[in-house]
Coordinates of C-alpha atoms in Angstrom, one line a residue:
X1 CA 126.1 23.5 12.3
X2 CA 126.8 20.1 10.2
X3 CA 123.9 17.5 9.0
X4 CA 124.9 14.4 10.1
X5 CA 123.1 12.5 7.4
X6 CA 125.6 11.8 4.7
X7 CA 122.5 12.4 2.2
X8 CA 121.9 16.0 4.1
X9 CA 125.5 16.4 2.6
X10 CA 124.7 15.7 -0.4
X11 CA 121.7 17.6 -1.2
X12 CA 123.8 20.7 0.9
X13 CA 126.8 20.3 -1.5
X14 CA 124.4 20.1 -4.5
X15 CA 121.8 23.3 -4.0
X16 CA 123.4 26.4 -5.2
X17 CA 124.8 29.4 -2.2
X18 CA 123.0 32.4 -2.3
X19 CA 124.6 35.9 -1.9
X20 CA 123.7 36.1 1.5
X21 CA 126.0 35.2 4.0
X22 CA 123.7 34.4 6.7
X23 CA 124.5 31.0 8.5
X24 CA 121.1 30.9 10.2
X25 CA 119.3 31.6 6.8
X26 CA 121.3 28.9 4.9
X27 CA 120.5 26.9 7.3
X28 CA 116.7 27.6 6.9
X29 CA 116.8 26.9 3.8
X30 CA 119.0 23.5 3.2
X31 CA 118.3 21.9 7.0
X32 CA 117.0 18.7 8.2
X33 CA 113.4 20.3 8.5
X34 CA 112.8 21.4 4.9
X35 CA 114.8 18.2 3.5
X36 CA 112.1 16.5 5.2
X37 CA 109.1 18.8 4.1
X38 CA 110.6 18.1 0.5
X39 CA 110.8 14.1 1.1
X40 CA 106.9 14.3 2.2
X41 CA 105.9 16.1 -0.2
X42 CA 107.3 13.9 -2.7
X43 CA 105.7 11.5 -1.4
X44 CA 102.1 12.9 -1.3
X45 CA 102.3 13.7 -4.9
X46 CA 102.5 10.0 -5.9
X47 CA 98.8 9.1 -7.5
X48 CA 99.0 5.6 -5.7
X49 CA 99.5 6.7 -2.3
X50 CA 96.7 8.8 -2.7
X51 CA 94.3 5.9 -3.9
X52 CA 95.7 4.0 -1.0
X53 CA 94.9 7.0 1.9
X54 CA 91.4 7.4 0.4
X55 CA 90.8 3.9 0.8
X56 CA 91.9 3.5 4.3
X57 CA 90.3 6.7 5.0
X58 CA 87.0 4.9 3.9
X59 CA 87.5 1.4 5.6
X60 CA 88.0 3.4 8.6
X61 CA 85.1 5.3 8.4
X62 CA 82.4 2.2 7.7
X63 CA 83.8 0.6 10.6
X64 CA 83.5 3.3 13.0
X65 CA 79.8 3.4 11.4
X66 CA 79.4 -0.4 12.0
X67 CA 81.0 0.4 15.8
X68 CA 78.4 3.1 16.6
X69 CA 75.0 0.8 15.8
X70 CA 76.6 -2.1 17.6
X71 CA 77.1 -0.2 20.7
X72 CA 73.5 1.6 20.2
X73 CA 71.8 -2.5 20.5
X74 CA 73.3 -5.0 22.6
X75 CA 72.3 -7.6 19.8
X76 CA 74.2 -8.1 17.0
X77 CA 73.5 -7.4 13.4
X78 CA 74.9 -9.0 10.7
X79 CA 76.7 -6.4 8.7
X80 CA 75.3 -7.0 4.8
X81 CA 78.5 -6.8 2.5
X82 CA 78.6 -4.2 -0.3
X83 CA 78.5 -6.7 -3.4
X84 CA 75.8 -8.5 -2.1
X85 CA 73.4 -5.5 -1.5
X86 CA 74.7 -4.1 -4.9
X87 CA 73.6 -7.2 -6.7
X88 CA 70.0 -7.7 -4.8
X89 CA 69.7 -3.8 -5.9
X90 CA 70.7 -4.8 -9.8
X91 CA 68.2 -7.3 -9.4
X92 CA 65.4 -5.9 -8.5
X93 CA 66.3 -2.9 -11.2
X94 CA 66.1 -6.0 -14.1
X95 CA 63.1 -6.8 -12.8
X96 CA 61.6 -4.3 -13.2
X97 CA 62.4 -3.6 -16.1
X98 CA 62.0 -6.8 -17.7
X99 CA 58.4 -6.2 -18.2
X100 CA 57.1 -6.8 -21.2
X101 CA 56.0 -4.1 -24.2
X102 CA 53.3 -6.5 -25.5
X103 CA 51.1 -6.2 -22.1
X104 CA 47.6 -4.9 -22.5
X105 CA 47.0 -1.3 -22.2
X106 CA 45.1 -0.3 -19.2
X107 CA 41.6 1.2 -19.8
X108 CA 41.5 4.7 -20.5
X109 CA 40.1 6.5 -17.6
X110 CA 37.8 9.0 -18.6
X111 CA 37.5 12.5 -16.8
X112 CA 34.3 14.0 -17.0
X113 CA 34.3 17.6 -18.2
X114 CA 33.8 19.9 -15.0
X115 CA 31.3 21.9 -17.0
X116 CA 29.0 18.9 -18.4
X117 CA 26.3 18.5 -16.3
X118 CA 24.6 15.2 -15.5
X119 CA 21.6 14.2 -18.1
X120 CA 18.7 14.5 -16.4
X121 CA 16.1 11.4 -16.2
X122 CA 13.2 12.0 -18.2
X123 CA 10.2 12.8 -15.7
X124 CA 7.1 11.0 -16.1
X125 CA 4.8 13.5 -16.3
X126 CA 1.1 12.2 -15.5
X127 CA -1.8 14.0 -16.5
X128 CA -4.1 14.5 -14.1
X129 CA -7.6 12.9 -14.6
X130 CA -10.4 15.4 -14.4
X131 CA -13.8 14.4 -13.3
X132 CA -16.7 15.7 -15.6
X133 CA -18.0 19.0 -14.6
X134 CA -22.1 18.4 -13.6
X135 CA -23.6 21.5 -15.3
X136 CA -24.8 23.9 -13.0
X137 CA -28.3 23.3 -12.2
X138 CA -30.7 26.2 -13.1
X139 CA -32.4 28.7 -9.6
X140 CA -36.3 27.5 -9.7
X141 CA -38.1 30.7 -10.5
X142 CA -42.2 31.2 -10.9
X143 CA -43.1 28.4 -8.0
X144 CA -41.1 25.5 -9.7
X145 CA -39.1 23.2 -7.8
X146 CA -35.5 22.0 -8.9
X147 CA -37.1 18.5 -10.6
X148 CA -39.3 20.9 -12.4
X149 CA -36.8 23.3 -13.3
X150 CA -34.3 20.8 -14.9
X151 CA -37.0 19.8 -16.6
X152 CA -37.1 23.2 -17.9
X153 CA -34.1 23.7 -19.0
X154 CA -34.1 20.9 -21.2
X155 CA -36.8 21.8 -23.0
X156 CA -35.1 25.4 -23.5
X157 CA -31.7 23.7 -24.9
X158 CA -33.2 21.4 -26.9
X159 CA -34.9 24.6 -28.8
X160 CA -32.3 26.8 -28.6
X161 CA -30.1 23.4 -30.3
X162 CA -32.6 23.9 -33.0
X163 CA -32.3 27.6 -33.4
X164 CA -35.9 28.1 -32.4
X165 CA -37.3 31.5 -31.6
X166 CA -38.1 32.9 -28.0
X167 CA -42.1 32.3 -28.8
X168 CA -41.3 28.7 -29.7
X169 CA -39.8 27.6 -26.1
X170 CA -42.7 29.5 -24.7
X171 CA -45.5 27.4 -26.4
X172 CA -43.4 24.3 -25.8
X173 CA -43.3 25.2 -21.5
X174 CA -46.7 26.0 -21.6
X175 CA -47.8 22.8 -23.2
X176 CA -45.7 20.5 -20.9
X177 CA -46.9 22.6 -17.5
X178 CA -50.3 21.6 -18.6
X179 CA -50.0 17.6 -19.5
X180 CA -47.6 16.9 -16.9
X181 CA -47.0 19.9 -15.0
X182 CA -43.2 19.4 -16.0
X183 CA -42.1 16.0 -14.3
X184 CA -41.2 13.1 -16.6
X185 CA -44.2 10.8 -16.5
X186 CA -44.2 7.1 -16.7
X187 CA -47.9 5.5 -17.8
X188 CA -49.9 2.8 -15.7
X189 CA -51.7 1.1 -18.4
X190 CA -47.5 0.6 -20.0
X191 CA -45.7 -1.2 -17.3
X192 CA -42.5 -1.0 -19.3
X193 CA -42.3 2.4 -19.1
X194 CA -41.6 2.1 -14.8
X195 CA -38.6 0.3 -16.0
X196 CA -37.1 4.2 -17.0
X197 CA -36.2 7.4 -14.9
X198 CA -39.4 8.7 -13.8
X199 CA -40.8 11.0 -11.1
X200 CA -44.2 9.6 -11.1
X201 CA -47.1 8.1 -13.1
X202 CA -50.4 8.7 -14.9
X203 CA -53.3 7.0 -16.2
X204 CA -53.8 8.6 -19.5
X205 CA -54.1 5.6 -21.9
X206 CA -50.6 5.3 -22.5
X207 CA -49.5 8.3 -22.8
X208 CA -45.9 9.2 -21.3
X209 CA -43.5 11.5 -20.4
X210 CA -43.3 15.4 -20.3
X211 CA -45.6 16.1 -23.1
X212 CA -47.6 12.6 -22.6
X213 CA -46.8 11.3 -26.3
X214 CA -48.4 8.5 -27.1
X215 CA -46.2 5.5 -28.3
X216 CA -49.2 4.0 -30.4
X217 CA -49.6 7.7 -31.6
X218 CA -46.1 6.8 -33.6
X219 CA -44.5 9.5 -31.3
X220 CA -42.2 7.3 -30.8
X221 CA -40.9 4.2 -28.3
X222 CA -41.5 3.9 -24.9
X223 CA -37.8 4.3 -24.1
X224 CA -37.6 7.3 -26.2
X225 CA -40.6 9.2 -25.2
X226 CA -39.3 8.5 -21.9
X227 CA -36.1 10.8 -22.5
X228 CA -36.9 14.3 -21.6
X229 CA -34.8 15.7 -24.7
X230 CA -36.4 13.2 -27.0
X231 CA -39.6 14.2 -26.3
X232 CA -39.3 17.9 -26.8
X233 CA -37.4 17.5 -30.2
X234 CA -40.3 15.8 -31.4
X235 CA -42.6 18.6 -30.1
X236 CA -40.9 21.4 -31.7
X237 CA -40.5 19.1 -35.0
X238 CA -44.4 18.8 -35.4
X239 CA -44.7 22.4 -34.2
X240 CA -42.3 23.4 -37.4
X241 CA -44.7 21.5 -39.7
X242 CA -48.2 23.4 -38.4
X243 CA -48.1 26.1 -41.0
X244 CA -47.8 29.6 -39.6
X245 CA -47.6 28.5 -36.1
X246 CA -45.8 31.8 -35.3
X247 CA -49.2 34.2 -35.7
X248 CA -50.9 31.7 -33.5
X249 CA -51.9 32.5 -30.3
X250 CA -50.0 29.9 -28.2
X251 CA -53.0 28.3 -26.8
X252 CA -53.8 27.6 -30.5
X253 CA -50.1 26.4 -31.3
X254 CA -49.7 24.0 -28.4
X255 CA -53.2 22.5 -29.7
X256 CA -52.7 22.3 -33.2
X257 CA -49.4 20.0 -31.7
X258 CA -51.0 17.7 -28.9
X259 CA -55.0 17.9 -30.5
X260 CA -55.8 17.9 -27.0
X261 CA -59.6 17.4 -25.5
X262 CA -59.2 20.6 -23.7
X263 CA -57.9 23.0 -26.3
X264 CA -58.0 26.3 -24.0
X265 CA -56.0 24.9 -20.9
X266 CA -52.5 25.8 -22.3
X267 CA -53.1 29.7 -22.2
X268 CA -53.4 29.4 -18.4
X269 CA -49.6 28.7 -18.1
X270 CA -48.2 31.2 -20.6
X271 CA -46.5 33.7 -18.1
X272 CA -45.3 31.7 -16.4
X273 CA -43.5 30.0 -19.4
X274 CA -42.4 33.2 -20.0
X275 CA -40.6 34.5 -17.5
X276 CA -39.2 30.3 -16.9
X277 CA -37.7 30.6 -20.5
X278 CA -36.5 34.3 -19.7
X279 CA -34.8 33.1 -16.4
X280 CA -33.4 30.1 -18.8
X281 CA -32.2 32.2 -21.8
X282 CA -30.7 35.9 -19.5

């Protein structure tokens, strides 16, 4: 078999024979069918036609794209070229970066410490207020009443105040039971003595209060006489000054004190002074 194509000829004349003698092989190897491989291969190796198949491979591939989304809407789109969306893209990169290094720097944002616990407002503590205390008032004991036993008691404070034996509160009881049977007196013939606490009246010149002390005596003034505690610190002050009061019998103590008309009357009341200031001191 004989190529037709003088340049078939050529190549034939110009490859080298082999040792084999094998028309069919010779023919495999210098025939129109590997010519042609060779020719096309040639040809694939060029750089350019390479460029030029990957570009056409491209174009071919963006318009199928563009094919597809038109037949997915029935309305048009206009197709956005390359360059243009390359450039809007640029664009917007400047932009952004175009800001300037001289800006302000944003405030610090400050993250509390997970462990730091809030500060807590100070409280304001208020204290309460606390009402007085009223002392306790004292049982009545030897057929006193409550007026009378108050009465009582302050003549037993005010001694004990001045560190006065058990025999001077005694004489001091038994002396007010008798002048004004232990309620704070004001005096009829001194109208400004009504003008005080009181718990009833007499008509003794102007004597006053528990131990009817006289004002014109220089016991003292009406308002002070008037004072339950007054008037037994000046009774046990002019008791201190009757010298050796204490071996006196307390009838005689109480008188040598109030120089009364009726000396004797005080001793009637001394046990029941007794067991009042016993009752006021346990």
């Amino acid at each position: 078999m004989h190529s037709d194509d003088p340049a078939d000829q050529k190549l034939t004349d110009a490859l080298p024979t082999t040792g084999s003698g094998d028309a069919a092989s010779t023919e495999r190897t210098i025939g129109r069918h590997r010519a042609a491989d060779s020719r096309r291969r040639a040809l694939l190796g060029s750089t350019s036609l390479r460029v030029a198949l990957a570009t056409g491979v491209t174009c071919c591939l963006g318009l199928t794209a563009v094919a597809s989304a038109r037949g997915s809407d029935d309305t048009p789109r206009p197709v956005e070229p390359l360059a243009e969306a390359v450039a809007d893209r640029a664009a917007i990169a400047d932009e952004r970066a175009s800001r300037s290094l001289d800006r302000d720097a944003a405030p610090m944002r400050v993250v509390p410490s997970p462990t730091a616990k809030p500060t807590p407002s100070p409280k304001v503590v208020r204290k309460a207020v606390k009402k007085p205390v009223k002392p306790r008032r004292p049982r009545p004991v030897a057929g006193l009443d409550q007026v009378q036993m108050d009465n009582a008691k302050i003549i037993v404070d005010v001694g004990l105040e001045l560190k006065m034996p058990r025999r001077a509160l005694v004489v001091a009881l038994s002396t007010a039971m008798q002048e004004s049977n232990l309620y704070n007196l004001a005096s009829d013939v001194l109208p400004e003595s009504a003008q005080y606490t009181n718990q009833g009246s007499g008509s003794d010149h102007d004597s006053v209060g528990l131990f009817q002390q006289r004002p014109s005596s220089g016991w003292g003034t009406v308002a002070e006489l008037m004072r339950p505690s007054y008037a037994a610190r000046a009774f046990y002050t002019a008791l201190n000054e009757v010298p050796g009061w204490q071996d006196m019998s307390v009838t005689a103590a109480a008188q040598a004190v109030q120089i009364s008309a009726y000396p004797d009357a005080y001793a009637q009341h001394e046990e029941r002074a007794s067991t009042v200031a016993a009752a006021l001191t346990a």
